[in-house]
Structures are given as C-alpha cells and as structure tokens.
C-alpha cells in the first residue's frame, strides 16, 4: 500500500495547483458544515422544549410530587420476560409480603445516585462521602443558550434542602464553538467545547467534603523542636466537578489541567446526550447493556485447547 504525504513532492506542479484548489474547496465545505451544526443546535433547543414536560413529570414521580395512575404504570414485558400465571401470582404474593414488612417508600429513592453508580464514567468520580449528598439530588436538566447568543449549554442539578449546603441548584455551563480553526480548518469535526464554568457551593460549616484537614509535623531548623500543624488540602469528590480549572485567554494549559478538562468535557457531553434523556434506563441498567453493545471485542480469546 502506497502512502502519500500531505505535500507530495512527486506530483507535477500543475497537479499540485489543482490539489490546492481542492483544499480551498474543502475549507469552504468545513464552513458550511459549521453552519449545519449551528442549525442542529437550534433544532436541539426546539426539541428540548418538547421533551421538558416529560422530564418534569419524571422528576415529579422520582421525588414523590406526583403518583402515576394505574394506566401510566402498566408495562408490557418482552416475550422473554413474560411469566406463567402461576409465577406471576407467586411473585405478587411475595411482593405484597415485602410491602407489608416495610414502610411504603416515597417516589423512587436514590434514583440519581443509582444512575451515577451504574455509569462507569460517573462512578469513577464518586467517593463514599459523596453518596449521602447525592441522595438529595432530585433532577438534572439541560438548558441551551438563547437564540442569537454564543453556543452553549448548562447542566442544572436540583437538590432538595439538605444539611450539606444551602444551594438548591448547582450549575455547570459549557461554552461551545462551531467554526473551523483558521490555522487548522481540516481538523473541524463538529462543535467543540471551548471552556466551562461551575458555581459556588455554599457549604454548611464543617460539611465541605471537597476539602480535608491533615496534620503535619514540622521540625524547627535551629532548635530541632517538632510541632504539629493543621493544613486544609483538596479532597477527591464528585463536587469538584463544579470548580473546573480556569482556561486562560491564551488557551495554554499545563498537561494536568488539559487532562482534567478533557475528562470534564466528556462527562458534560455524556450527561447531556445520554444520561438526562435516558435516565430511567441507566437506573435499571438497560442502557448500560445497550452501550456495551456499541463496542466490539478486540482480538480473540485464547483457546486453551492445544492443536498440532
């Protein structure tokens, strides 16, 4: 297989001129593609308004503000899931017995916490001390920028009143750009996130889990005496998600900050495009199975049988 360099010196000059013309056409294509994605963003905004009443009702059911009717709760199982009448009756009796033994829970307890724990991308961020707080998370909403404004979207995390912070709303806004880079127009592959801003969490005194207190021993250089000092240092927590690294105007970041932002952007997109629209399927685990089906196994499993 012959590989061609970007600037193939073997091409005749007249052909190179024509290739340059093709590249100029490609740049124009990139600018048209950018406009296409701008219109897609407008379309997303339009349909977000249609989805929202359904998501609001989902939120009301989760937080026990609305009890669905018998008709709304009817669900026809797949043929594989269908049970015999005898098995159904047995399951019903067992379920009623369990219900008698415990109090009737309100809404869908720990709905969003369960979603987070079921998704690897999010569970990797979770710490044990995050879980009691996320039990109070009632809803996540996506809000798009207004028409005529720079392209962006915000994630809104709605919490019920709790002992950890006084906020009932935590937000994260992602600024996007849908235009080719003048210096590298061929790299354009749709809208990209250019930066994000979080929000201030008003922690209750003693409840800020993004910080931890450590004790450190210090030795006096002259006297040789040792003292113990207390320092406050950052602590791993999902709630660091709301304080991303600042992106300087120059756009230059160190490697660690770039890695943090790259992971942050991936998470923001995933919450917006997958988690919010299909939350119940991540709660049950069904969406995770679908996500796994999107990947092919690489390579082959080793065969234990030795063949001559």
PDB file of C-alpha atoms in Angstrom:
ATOM      1  CA  UNK A   1       0.000   0.000   0.000  1.00  0.00           C
ATOM      2  CA  UNK A   2       1.426   3.366  -1.074  1.00  0.00           C
ATOM      3  CA  UNK A   3       1.236   6.225   1.457  1.00  0.00           C
ATOM      4  CA  UNK A   4       1.047   9.783   0.166  1.00  0.00           C
ATOM      5  CA  UNK A   5       2.443  12.712   2.134  1.00  0.00           C
ATOM      6  CA  UNK A   6       0.365  15.853   2.629  1.00  0.00           C
ATOM      7  CA  UNK A   7       2.741  17.694   0.329  1.00  0.00           C
ATOM      8  CA  UNK A   8       3.699  15.018  -2.152  1.00  0.00           C
ATOM      9  CA  UNK A   9       6.809  16.309  -3.914  1.00  0.00           C
ATOM     10  CA  UNK A  10       6.394  13.674  -6.636  1.00  0.00           C
ATOM     11  CA  UNK A  11       3.313  15.398  -8.022  1.00  0.00           C
ATOM     12  CA  UNK A  12       3.770  17.545 -11.129  1.00  0.00           C
ATOM     13  CA  UNK A  13       3.485  21.261 -10.426  1.00  0.00           C
ATOM     14  CA  UNK A  14       0.290  21.607 -12.443  1.00  0.00           C
ATOM     15  CA  UNK A  15      -1.362  18.820 -10.409  1.00  0.00           C
ATOM     16  CA  UNK A  16      -0.224  20.397  -7.130  1.00  0.00           C
ATOM     17  CA  UNK A  17      -2.007  23.595  -8.180  1.00  0.00           C
ATOM     18  CA  UNK A  18      -5.220  21.646  -8.686  1.00  0.00           C
ATOM     19  CA  UNK A  19      -4.823  19.886  -5.311  1.00  0.00           C
ATOM     20  CA  UNK A  20      -4.521  23.315  -3.685  1.00  0.00           C
ATOM     21  CA  UNK A  21      -7.787  24.256  -5.372  1.00  0.00           C
ATOM     22  CA  UNK A  22      -9.371  21.103  -3.916  1.00  0.00           C
ATOM     23  CA  UNK A  23      -8.107  22.072  -0.450  1.00  0.00           C
ATOM     24  CA  UNK A  24      -9.709  25.502  -0.798  1.00  0.00           C
ATOM     25  CA  UNK A  25     -12.983  23.772  -1.662  1.00  0.00           C
ATOM     26  CA  UNK A  26     -12.567  21.610   1.420  1.00  0.00           C
ATOM     27  CA  UNK A  27     -12.189  24.705   3.625  1.00  0.00           C
ATOM     28  CA  UNK A  28     -15.451  26.047   2.201  1.00  0.00           C
ATOM     29  CA  UNK A  29     -17.069  22.691   2.995  1.00  0.00           C
ATOM     30  CA  UNK A  30     -15.877  22.980   6.598  1.00  0.00           C
ATOM     31  CA  UNK A  31     -17.523  26.411   6.927  1.00  0.00           C
ATOM     32  CA  UNK A  32     -20.804  25.051   5.522  1.00  0.00           C
ATOM     33  CA  UNK A  33     -20.572  22.118   7.951  1.00  0.00           C
ATOM     34  CA  UNK A  34     -20.122  24.593  10.816  1.00  0.00           C
ATOM     35  CA  UNK A  35     -23.374  26.328   9.797  1.00  0.00           C
ATOM     36  CA  UNK A  36     -25.063  22.936   9.648  1.00  0.00           C
ATOM     37  CA  UNK A  37     -24.123  22.256  13.293  1.00  0.00           C
ATOM     38  CA  UNK A  38     -25.351  25.697  14.312  1.00  0.00           C
ATOM     39  CA  UNK A  39     -28.760  24.799  12.864  1.00  0.00           C
ATOM     40  CA  UNK A  40     -28.613  21.404  14.628  1.00  0.00           C
ATOM     41  CA  UNK A  41     -28.104  23.309  17.880  1.00  0.00           C
ATOM     42  CA  UNK A  42     -31.206  25.384  17.117  1.00  0.00           C
ATOM     43  CA  UNK A  43     -33.123  22.174  16.434  1.00  0.00           C
ATOM     44  CA  UNK A  44     -31.923  20.685  19.728  1.00  0.00           C
ATOM     45  CA  UNK A  45     -33.201  23.783  21.521  1.00  0.00           C
ATOM     46  CA  UNK A  46     -36.597  23.437  19.832  1.00  0.00           C
ATOM     47  CA  UNK A  47     -36.994  19.771  20.767  1.00  0.00           C
ATOM     48  CA  UNK A  48     -35.654  20.317  24.283  1.00  0.00           C
ATOM     49  CA  UNK A  49     -38.790  22.389  24.922  1.00  0.00           C
ATOM     50  CA  UNK A  50     -40.925  19.425  23.765  1.00  0.00           C
ATOM     51  CA  UNK A  51     -39.073  16.910  25.941  1.00  0.00           C
ATOM     52  CA  UNK A  52     -39.084  19.086  29.062  1.00  0.00           C
ATOM     53  CA  UNK A  53     -42.711  18.456  30.176  1.00  0.00           C
ATOM     54  CA  UNK A  54     -41.958  14.713  30.123  1.00  0.00           C
ATOM     55  CA  UNK A  55     -38.734  15.216  32.072  1.00  0.00           C
ATOM     56  CA  UNK A  56     -40.618  17.415  34.565  1.00  0.00           C
ATOM     57  CA  UNK A  57     -43.144  14.628  35.105  1.00  0.00           C
ATOM     58  CA  UNK A  58     -40.287  12.159  35.538  1.00  0.00           C
ATOM     59  CA  UNK A  59     -38.867  14.442  38.224  1.00  0.00           C
ATOM     60  CA  UNK A  60     -42.244  14.690  39.972  1.00  0.00           C
ATOM     61  CA  UNK A  61     -42.548  10.898  40.102  1.00  0.00           C
ATOM     62  CA  UNK A  62     -38.978  10.461  41.370  1.00  0.00           C
ATOM     63  CA  UNK A  63     -39.402  12.978  44.197  1.00  0.00           C
ATOM     64  CA  UNK A  64     -42.969  11.822  45.052  1.00  0.00           C
ATOM     65  CA  UNK A  65     -44.642  15.060  43.950  1.00  0.00           C
ATOM     66  CA  UNK A  66     -46.875  13.010  41.631  1.00  0.00           C
ATOM     67  CA  UNK A  67     -48.202   9.463  41.918  1.00  0.00           C
ATOM     68  CA  UNK A  68     -48.675   7.869  38.475  1.00  0.00           C
ATOM     69  CA  UNK A  69     -52.016   6.276  37.657  1.00  0.00           C
ATOM     70  CA  UNK A  70     -52.540   2.539  37.204  1.00  0.00           C
ATOM     71  CA  UNK A  71     -52.719   3.109  33.463  1.00  0.00           C
ATOM     72  CA  UNK A  72     -49.397   5.006  33.460  1.00  0.00           C
ATOM     73  CA  UNK A  73     -47.771   2.181  35.433  1.00  0.00           C
ATOM     74  CA  UNK A  74     -48.811  -0.592  33.057  1.00  0.00           C
ATOM     75  CA  UNK A  75     -45.804  -2.062  31.263  1.00  0.00           C
ATOM     76  CA  UNK A  76     -45.903  -4.905  28.770  1.00  0.00           C
ATOM     77  CA  UNK A  77     -42.870  -7.081  29.285  1.00  0.00           C
ATOM     78  CA  UNK A  78     -40.901  -8.549  26.406  1.00  0.00           C
ATOM     79  CA  UNK A  79     -41.859 -12.080  25.437  1.00  0.00           C
ATOM     80  CA  UNK A  80     -38.709 -13.378  27.111  1.00  0.00           C
ATOM     81  CA  UNK A  81     -39.727 -11.657  30.334  1.00  0.00           C
ATOM     82  CA  UNK A  82     -43.312 -12.928  30.345  1.00  0.00           C
ATOM     83  CA  UNK A  83     -44.088 -15.267  33.228  1.00  0.00           C
ATOM     84  CA  UNK A  84     -46.639 -18.011  33.637  1.00  0.00           C
ATOM     85  CA  UNK A  85     -49.785 -17.120  35.604  1.00  0.00           C
ATOM     86  CA  UNK A  86     -48.578 -19.281  38.487  1.00  0.00           C
ATOM     87  CA  UNK A  87     -45.211 -17.496  38.630  1.00  0.00           C
ATOM     88  CA  UNK A  88     -46.919 -14.109  38.399  1.00  0.00           C
ATOM     89  CA  UNK A  89     -49.207 -14.958  41.322  1.00  0.00           C
ATOM     90  CA  UNK A  90     -46.268 -16.197  43.400  1.00  0.00           C
ATOM     91  CA  UNK A  91     -44.274 -13.041  42.646  1.00  0.00           C
ATOM     92  CA  UNK A  92     -47.279 -10.883  43.527  1.00  0.00           C
ATOM     93  CA  UNK A  93     -47.727 -12.603  46.912  1.00  0.00           C
ATOM     94  CA  UNK A  94     -44.020 -12.224  47.721  1.00  0.00           C
ATOM     95  CA  UNK A  95     -44.083  -8.569  46.710  1.00  0.00           C
ATOM     96  CA  UNK A  96     -47.146  -7.863  48.862  1.00  0.00           C
ATOM     97  CA  UNK A  97     -45.470  -9.619  51.789  1.00  0.00           C
ATOM     98  CA  UNK A  98     -42.379  -7.442  51.412  1.00  0.00           C
ATOM     99  CA  UNK A  99     -44.513  -4.312  51.195  1.00  0.00           C
ATOM    100  CA  UNK A 100     -46.227  -5.248  54.459  1.00  0.00           C
ATOM    101  CA  UNK A 101     -42.871  -5.692  56.196  1.00  0.00           C
ATOM    102  CA  UNK A 102     -41.551  -2.237  55.358  1.00  0.00           C
ATOM    103  CA  UNK A 103     -42.834   1.292  55.057  1.00  0.00           C
ATOM    104  CA  UNK A 104     -44.032   2.477  51.675  1.00  0.00           C
ATOM    105  CA  UNK A 105     -41.104   4.404  50.141  1.00  0.00           C
ATOM    106  CA  UNK A 106     -41.779   7.785  48.580  1.00  0.00           C
ATOM    107  CA  UNK A 107     -41.141   8.287  44.885  1.00  0.00           C
ATOM    108  CA  UNK A 108     -38.080   6.439  43.578  1.00  0.00           C
ATOM    109  CA  UNK A 109     -35.470   6.507  46.367  1.00  0.00           C
ATOM    110  CA  UNK A 110     -31.858   7.239  45.385  1.00  0.00           C
ATOM    111  CA  UNK A 111     -32.813   7.461  41.715  1.00  0.00           C
ATOM    112  CA  UNK A 112     -29.979   9.727  40.542  1.00  0.00           C
ATOM    113  CA  UNK A 113     -27.418   8.242  42.932  1.00  0.00           C
ATOM    114  CA  UNK A 114     -28.179   4.815  41.435  1.00  0.00           C
ATOM    115  CA  UNK A 115     -27.778   6.249  37.923  1.00  0.00           C
ATOM    116  CA  UNK A 116     -24.373   7.662  38.881  1.00  0.00           C
ATOM    117  CA  UNK A 117     -23.259   4.379  40.443  1.00  0.00           C
ATOM    118  CA  UNK A 118     -24.365   2.402  37.375  1.00  0.00           C
ATOM    119  CA  UNK A 119     -22.349   4.505  34.885  1.00  0.00           C
ATOM    120  CA  UNK A 120     -18.590   3.929  34.966  1.00  0.00           C
ATOM    121  CA  UNK A 121     -17.798   7.437  33.742  1.00  0.00           C
ATOM    122  CA  UNK A 122     -19.642   8.903  36.736  1.00  0.00           C
ATOM    123  CA  UNK A 123     -18.982   6.228  39.358  1.00  0.00           C
ATOM    124  CA  UNK A 124     -15.241   6.799  38.862  1.00  0.00           C
ATOM    125  CA  UNK A 125     -15.792  10.322  40.212  1.00  0.00           C
ATOM    126  CA  UNK A 126     -17.883   9.224  43.173  1.00  0.00           C
ATOM    127  CA  UNK A 127     -16.419   8.961  46.644  1.00  0.00           C
ATOM    128  CA  UNK A 128     -18.130   7.330  49.585  1.00  0.00           C
ATOM    129  CA  UNK A 129     -18.627  10.741  51.217  1.00  0.00           C
ATOM    130  CA  UNK A 130     -20.449  11.992  48.074  1.00  0.00           C
ATOM    131  CA  UNK A 131     -23.232   9.441  48.300  1.00  0.00           C
ATOM    132  CA  UNK A 132     -25.200  10.861  51.261  1.00  0.00           C
ATOM    133  CA  UNK A 133     -25.349  14.195  49.391  1.00  0.00           C
ATOM    134  CA  UNK A 134     -26.382  12.737  46.043  1.00  0.00           C
ATOM    135  CA  UNK A 135     -29.319  11.033  47.761  1.00  0.00           C
ATOM    136  CA  UNK A 136     -30.778  14.550  47.850  1.00  0.00           C
ATOM    137  CA  UNK A 137     -30.368  15.096  44.074  1.00  0.00           C
ATOM    138  CA  UNK A 138     -33.877  15.373  42.619  1.00  0.00           C
ATOM    139  CA  UNK A 139     -33.296  16.225  38.970  1.00  0.00           C
ATOM    140  CA  UNK A 140     -30.752  17.139  36.288  1.00  0.00           C
ATOM    141  CA  UNK A 141     -31.830  19.474  33.498  1.00  0.00           C
ATOM    142  CA  UNK A 142     -30.155  20.642  30.303  1.00  0.00           C
ATOM    143  CA  UNK A 143     -30.614  24.271  29.256  1.00  0.00           C
ATOM    144  CA  UNK A 144     -29.448  25.556  25.860  1.00  0.00           C
ATOM    145  CA  UNK A 145     -28.265  29.083  25.108  1.00  0.00           C
ATOM    146  CA  UNK A 146     -30.868  31.529  23.862  1.00  0.00           C
ATOM    147  CA  UNK A 147     -31.250  32.216  20.112  1.00  0.00           C
ATOM    148  CA  UNK A 148     -28.631  34.680  18.879  1.00  0.00           C
ATOM    149  CA  UNK A 149     -26.343  34.005  21.850  1.00  0.00           C
ATOM    150  CA  UNK A 150     -22.978  32.176  21.619  1.00  0.00           C
ATOM    151  CA  UNK A 151     -23.472  28.418  21.514  1.00  0.00           C
ATOM    152  CA  UNK A 152     -23.507  26.829  24.968  1.00  0.00           C
ATOM    153  CA  UNK A 153     -25.443  24.507  27.249  1.00  0.00           C
ATOM    154  CA  UNK A 154     -25.882  24.320  31.013  1.00  0.00           C
ATOM    155  CA  UNK A 155     -26.423  21.375  33.326  1.00  0.00           C
ATOM    156  CA  UNK A 156     -28.685  22.167  36.269  1.00  0.00           C
ATOM    157  CA  UNK A 157     -28.513  19.884  39.311  1.00  0.00           C
ATOM    158  CA  UNK A 158     -31.597  20.369  41.504  1.00  0.00           C
ATOM    159  CA  UNK A 159     -31.305  19.358  45.174  1.00  0.00           C
ATOM    160  CA  UNK A 160     -33.860  19.177  47.924  1.00  0.00           C
ATOM    161  CA  UNK A 161     -32.969  21.087  51.109  1.00  0.00           C
ATOM    162  CA  UNK A 162     -30.205  19.217  52.934  1.00  0.00           C
ATOM    163  CA  UNK A 163     -27.680  19.505  55.737  1.00  0.00           C
ATOM    164  CA  UNK A 164     -24.639  19.781  53.453  1.00  0.00           C
ATOM    165  CA  UNK A 165     -25.129  23.069  51.569  1.00  0.00           C
ATOM    166  CA  UNK A 166     -27.734  25.791  51.279  1.00  0.00           C
ATOM    167  CA  UNK A 167     -27.934  25.708  47.452  1.00  0.00           C
ATOM    168  CA  UNK A 168     -30.935  24.028  45.894  1.00  0.00           C
ATOM    169  CA  UNK A 169     -29.420  24.474  42.412  1.00  0.00           C
ATOM    170  CA  UNK A 170     -25.857  23.752  41.238  1.00  0.00           C
ATOM    171  CA  UNK A 171     -24.945  24.631  37.652  1.00  0.00           C
ATOM    172  CA  UNK A 172     -22.220  23.878  35.126  1.00  0.00           C
ATOM    173  CA  UNK A 173     -22.103  25.773  31.817  1.00  0.00           C
ATOM    174  CA  UNK A 174     -20.173  24.612  28.749  1.00  0.00           C
ATOM    175  CA  UNK A 175     -19.207  27.161  26.086  1.00  0.00           C
ATOM    176  CA  UNK A 176     -19.024  25.758  22.582  1.00  0.00           C
ATOM    177  CA  UNK A 177     -17.720  26.815  19.196  1.00  0.00           C
ATOM    178  CA  UNK A 178     -18.838  25.663  15.782  1.00  0.00           C
ATOM    179  CA  UNK A 179     -16.367  27.168  13.365  1.00  0.00           C
ATOM    180  CA  UNK A 180     -13.184  25.852  11.756  1.00  0.00           C
ATOM    181  CA  UNK A 181      -9.859  26.940  13.216  1.00  0.00           C
ATOM    182  CA  UNK A 182      -8.245  29.364  10.774  1.00  0.00           C
ATOM    183  CA  UNK A 183      -4.858  27.729  11.344  1.00  0.00           C
ATOM    184  CA  UNK A 184      -6.160  24.172  11.023  1.00  0.00           C
ATOM    185  CA  UNK A 185      -9.522  24.147   9.195  1.00  0.00           C
ATOM    186  CA  UNK A 186      -9.290  20.470   8.224  1.00  0.00           C
ATOM    187  CA  UNK A 187      -9.430  19.380  11.868  1.00  0.00           C
ATOM    188  CA  UNK A 188     -13.027  20.617  12.202  1.00  0.00           C
ATOM    189  CA  UNK A 189     -15.281  17.768  13.282  1.00  0.00           C
ATOM    190  CA  UNK A 190     -18.345  19.491  14.664  1.00  0.00           C
ATOM    191  CA  UNK A 191     -18.886  21.759  17.676  1.00  0.00           C
ATOM    192  CA  UNK A 192     -16.211  21.628  20.348  1.00  0.00           C
ATOM    193  CA  UNK A 193     -16.293  22.731  23.971  1.00  0.00           C
ATOM    194  CA  UNK A 194     -14.031  25.719  24.494  1.00  0.00           C
ATOM    195  CA  UNK A 195     -14.389  26.093  28.249  1.00  0.00           C
ATOM    196  CA  UNK A 196     -16.708  25.636  31.186  1.00  0.00           C
ATOM    197  CA  UNK A 197     -17.709  27.451  34.341  1.00  0.00           C
ATOM    198  CA  UNK A 198     -19.068  25.987  37.525  1.00  0.00           C
ATOM    199  CA  UNK A 199     -20.712  27.614  40.513  1.00  0.00           C
ATOM    200  CA  UNK A 200     -20.059  28.387  44.154  1.00  0.00           C
ATOM    201  CA  UNK A 201     -21.313  25.791  46.591  1.00  0.00           C
ATOM    202  CA  UNK A 202     -22.409  27.346  49.873  1.00  0.00           C
ATOM    203  CA  UNK A 203     -21.305  24.568  52.187  1.00  0.00           C
ATOM    204  CA  UNK A 204     -22.668  24.277  55.700  1.00  0.00           C
ATOM    205  CA  UNK A 205     -19.911  24.736  58.262  1.00  0.00           C
ATOM    206  CA  UNK A 206     -17.941  21.521  58.644  1.00  0.00           C
ATOM    207  CA  UNK A 207     -19.650  19.805  55.688  1.00  0.00           C
ATOM    208  CA  UNK A 208     -17.364  20.797  52.787  1.00  0.00           C
ATOM    209  CA  UNK A 209     -16.258  17.394  51.505  1.00  0.00           C
ATOM    210  CA  UNK A 210     -14.084  18.918  48.739  1.00  0.00           C
ATOM    211  CA  UNK A 211     -11.552  19.843  51.443  1.00  0.00           C
ATOM    212  CA  UNK A 212      -9.946  17.755  54.148  1.00  0.00           C
ATOM    213  CA  UNK A 213      -7.838  18.615  57.167  1.00  0.00           C
ATOM    214  CA  UNK A 214      -4.483  16.897  57.650  1.00  0.00           C
ATOM    215  CA  UNK A 215      -1.923  17.142  60.428  1.00  0.00           C
ATOM    216  CA  UNK A 216       1.704  17.592  59.509  1.00  0.00           C
ATOM    217  CA  UNK A 217       4.824  17.589  61.674  1.00  0.00           C
ATOM    218  CA  UNK A 218       7.386  20.350  61.179  1.00  0.00           C
ATOM    219  CA  UNK A 219      10.910  20.416  62.620  1.00  0.00           C
ATOM    220  CA  UNK A 220      12.493  23.738  63.605  1.00  0.00           C
ATOM    221  CA  UNK A 221      15.736  24.255  61.650  1.00  0.00           C
ATOM    222  CA  UNK A 222      17.645  25.748  64.577  1.00  0.00           C
ATOM    223  CA  UNK A 223      16.215  24.338  67.801  1.00  0.00           C
ATOM    224  CA  UNK A 224      15.273  20.952  66.429  1.00  0.00           C
ATOM    225  CA  UNK A 225      11.901  21.099  68.153  1.00  0.00           C
ATOM    226  CA  UNK A 226       8.920  19.476  66.421  1.00  0.00           C
ATOM    227  CA  UNK A 227       5.459  20.963  66.143  1.00  0.00           C
ATOM    228  CA  UNK A 228       2.244  19.678  64.616  1.00  0.00           C
ATOM    229  CA  UNK A 229       0.383  21.971  62.239  1.00  0.00           C
ATOM    230  CA  UNK A 230      -3.041  21.532  60.705  1.00  0.00           C
ATOM    231  CA  UNK A 231      -3.487  22.142  56.961  1.00  0.00           C
ATOM    232  CA  UNK A 232      -6.541  22.167  54.727  1.00  0.00           C
ATOM    233  CA  UNK A 233      -5.969  20.439  51.372  1.00  0.00           C
ATOM    234  CA  UNK A 234      -8.180  19.474  48.402  1.00  0.00           C
ATOM    235  CA  UNK A 235     -10.130  16.232  48.734  1.00  0.00           C
ATOM    236  CA  UNK A 236     -11.373  13.920  45.981  1.00  0.00           C
ATOM    237  CA  UNK A 237     -15.093  14.411  45.422  1.00  0.00           C
ATOM    238  CA  UNK A 238     -17.685  14.445  42.660  1.00  0.00           C
ATOM    239  CA  UNK A 239     -18.473  18.012  43.709  1.00  0.00           C
ATOM    240  CA  UNK A 240     -15.099  19.188  42.365  1.00  0.00           C
ATOM    241  CA  UNK A 241     -16.997  18.929  39.066  1.00  0.00           C
ATOM    242  CA  UNK A 242     -18.390  22.400  39.852  1.00  0.00           C
ATOM    243  CA  UNK A 243     -14.932  24.014  40.142  1.00  0.00           C
ATOM    244  CA  UNK A 244     -13.147  23.183  36.870  1.00  0.00           C
ATOM    245  CA  UNK A 245      -9.708  24.661  36.043  1.00  0.00           C
ATOM    246  CA  UNK A 246      -9.799  28.164  34.543  1.00  0.00           C
ATOM    247  CA  UNK A 247      -8.861  28.384  30.876  1.00  0.00           C
ATOM    248  CA  UNK A 248      -6.555  31.399  30.311  1.00  0.00           C
ATOM    249  CA  UNK A 249      -7.281  33.730  27.396  1.00  0.00           C
ATOM    250  CA  UNK A 250      -4.193  32.389  25.631  1.00  0.00           C
ATOM    251  CA  UNK A 251      -5.735  28.926  25.815  1.00  0.00           C
ATOM    252  CA  UNK A 252      -2.428  27.488  27.071  1.00  0.00           C
ATOM    253  CA  UNK A 253      -2.864  24.870  29.817  1.00  0.00           C
ATOM    254  CA  UNK A 254      -0.478  22.529  31.573  1.00  0.00           C
ATOM    255  CA  UNK A 255      -0.849  18.809  30.888  1.00  0.00           C
ATOM    256  CA  UNK A 256      -2.700  18.072  34.141  1.00  0.00           C
ATOM    257  CA  UNK A 257      -5.269  20.823  33.550  1.00  0.00           C
ATOM    258  CA  UNK A 258      -5.733  19.708  29.936  1.00  0.00           C
ATOM    259  CA  UNK A 259      -6.382  16.144  31.090  1.00  0.00           C
ATOM    260  CA  UNK A 260      -8.874  17.317  33.735  1.00  0.00           C
ATOM    261  CA  UNK A 261     -10.750  19.482  31.223  1.00  0.00           C
ATOM    262  CA  UNK A 262     -10.771  16.768  28.547  1.00  0.00           C
ATOM    263  CA  UNK A 263     -12.372  14.354  31.035  1.00  0.00           C
ATOM    264  CA  UNK A 264     -14.732  17.099  32.210  1.00  0.00           C
ATOM    265  CA  UNK A 265     -15.907  17.843  28.659  1.00  0.00           C
ATOM    266  CA  UNK A 266     -16.513  14.149  28.024  1.00  0.00           C
ATOM    267  CA  UNK A 267     -18.601  13.882  31.187  1.00  0.00           C
ATOM    268  CA  UNK A 268     -20.571  17.044  30.355  1.00  0.00           C
ATOM    269  CA  UNK A 269     -21.417  15.748  26.890  1.00  0.00           C
ATOM    270  CA  UNK A 270     -22.371  12.319  28.258  1.00  0.00           C
ATOM    271  CA  UNK A 271     -24.713  13.748  30.876  1.00  0.00           C
ATOM    272  CA  UNK A 272     -26.326  15.999  28.289  1.00  0.00           C
ATOM    273  CA  UNK A 273     -26.639  13.481  25.445  1.00  0.00           C
ATOM    274  CA  UNK A 274     -27.208  10.191  27.269  1.00  0.00           C
ATOM    275  CA  UNK A 275     -27.913  10.457  30.992  1.00  0.00           C
ATOM    276  CA  UNK A 276     -30.604  13.159  31.024  1.00  0.00           C
ATOM    277  CA  UNK A 277     -32.604  11.818  28.048  1.00  0.00           C
ATOM    278  CA  UNK A 278     -32.468   8.160  29.190  1.00  0.00           C
ATOM    279  CA  UNK A 279     -32.098   8.367  32.962  1.00  0.00           C
ATOM    280  CA  UNK A 280     -34.553   5.573  33.838  1.00  0.00           C
ATOM    281  CA  UNK A 281     -32.694   3.131  31.571  1.00  0.00           C
ATOM    282  CA  UNK A 282     -29.420   3.890  33.369  1.00  0.00           C
ATOM    283  CA  UNK A 283     -31.268   3.451  36.672  1.00  0.00           C
ATOM    284  CA  UNK A 284     -32.424  -0.046  35.640  1.00  0.00           C
ATOM    285  CA  UNK A 285     -29.144  -0.850  33.864  1.00  0.00           C
ATOM    286  CA  UNK A 286     -30.762  -1.436  30.464  1.00  0.00           C
ATOM    287  CA  UNK A 287     -28.966   1.498  28.813  1.00  0.00           C
ATOM    288  CA  UNK A 288     -25.622   0.194  30.058  1.00  0.00           C
ATOM    289  CA  UNK A 289     -26.223  -3.057  28.199  1.00  0.00           C
ATOM    290  CA  UNK A 290     -27.049  -1.043  25.064  1.00  0.00           C
ATOM    291  CA  UNK A 291     -23.846   0.985  25.476  1.00  0.00           C
ATOM    292  CA  UNK A 292     -21.843  -2.228  25.799  1.00  0.00           C
ATOM    293  CA  UNK A 293     -23.378  -3.453  22.544  1.00  0.00           C
ATOM    294  CA  UNK A 294     -21.849  -0.419  20.798  1.00  0.00           C
ATOM    295  CA  UNK A 295     -18.373  -1.884  21.300  1.00  0.00           C
ATOM    296  CA  UNK A 296     -16.772  -4.804  19.518  1.00  0.00           C
ATOM    297  CA  UNK A 297     -14.364  -7.119  21.291  1.00  0.00           C
ATOM    298  CA  UNK A 298     -10.806  -6.559  20.103  1.00  0.00           C
ATOM    299  CA  UNK A 299      -8.730  -9.629  19.422  1.00  0.00           C
ATOM    300  CA  UNK A 300      -9.747 -13.177  20.204  1.00  0.00           C
ATOM    301  CA  UNK A 301      -9.896 -15.109  23.424  1.00  0.00           C
ATOM    302  CA  UNK A 302      -7.095 -17.559  23.924  1.00  0.00           C
ATOM    303  CA  UNK A 303      -8.030 -21.115  23.114  1.00  0.00           C
ATOM    304  CA  UNK A 304      -6.991 -23.479  25.884  1.00  0.00           C
ATOM    305  CA  UNK A 305      -7.040 -26.446  23.544  1.00  0.00           C
ATOM    306  CA  UNK A 306      -3.614 -27.130  22.035  1.00  0.00           C
ATOM    307  CA  UNK A 307      -3.777 -28.017  18.387  1.00  0.00           C
ATOM    308  CA  UNK A 308      -0.985 -29.695  16.498  1.00  0.00           C
TER     309      UNK A 308
END
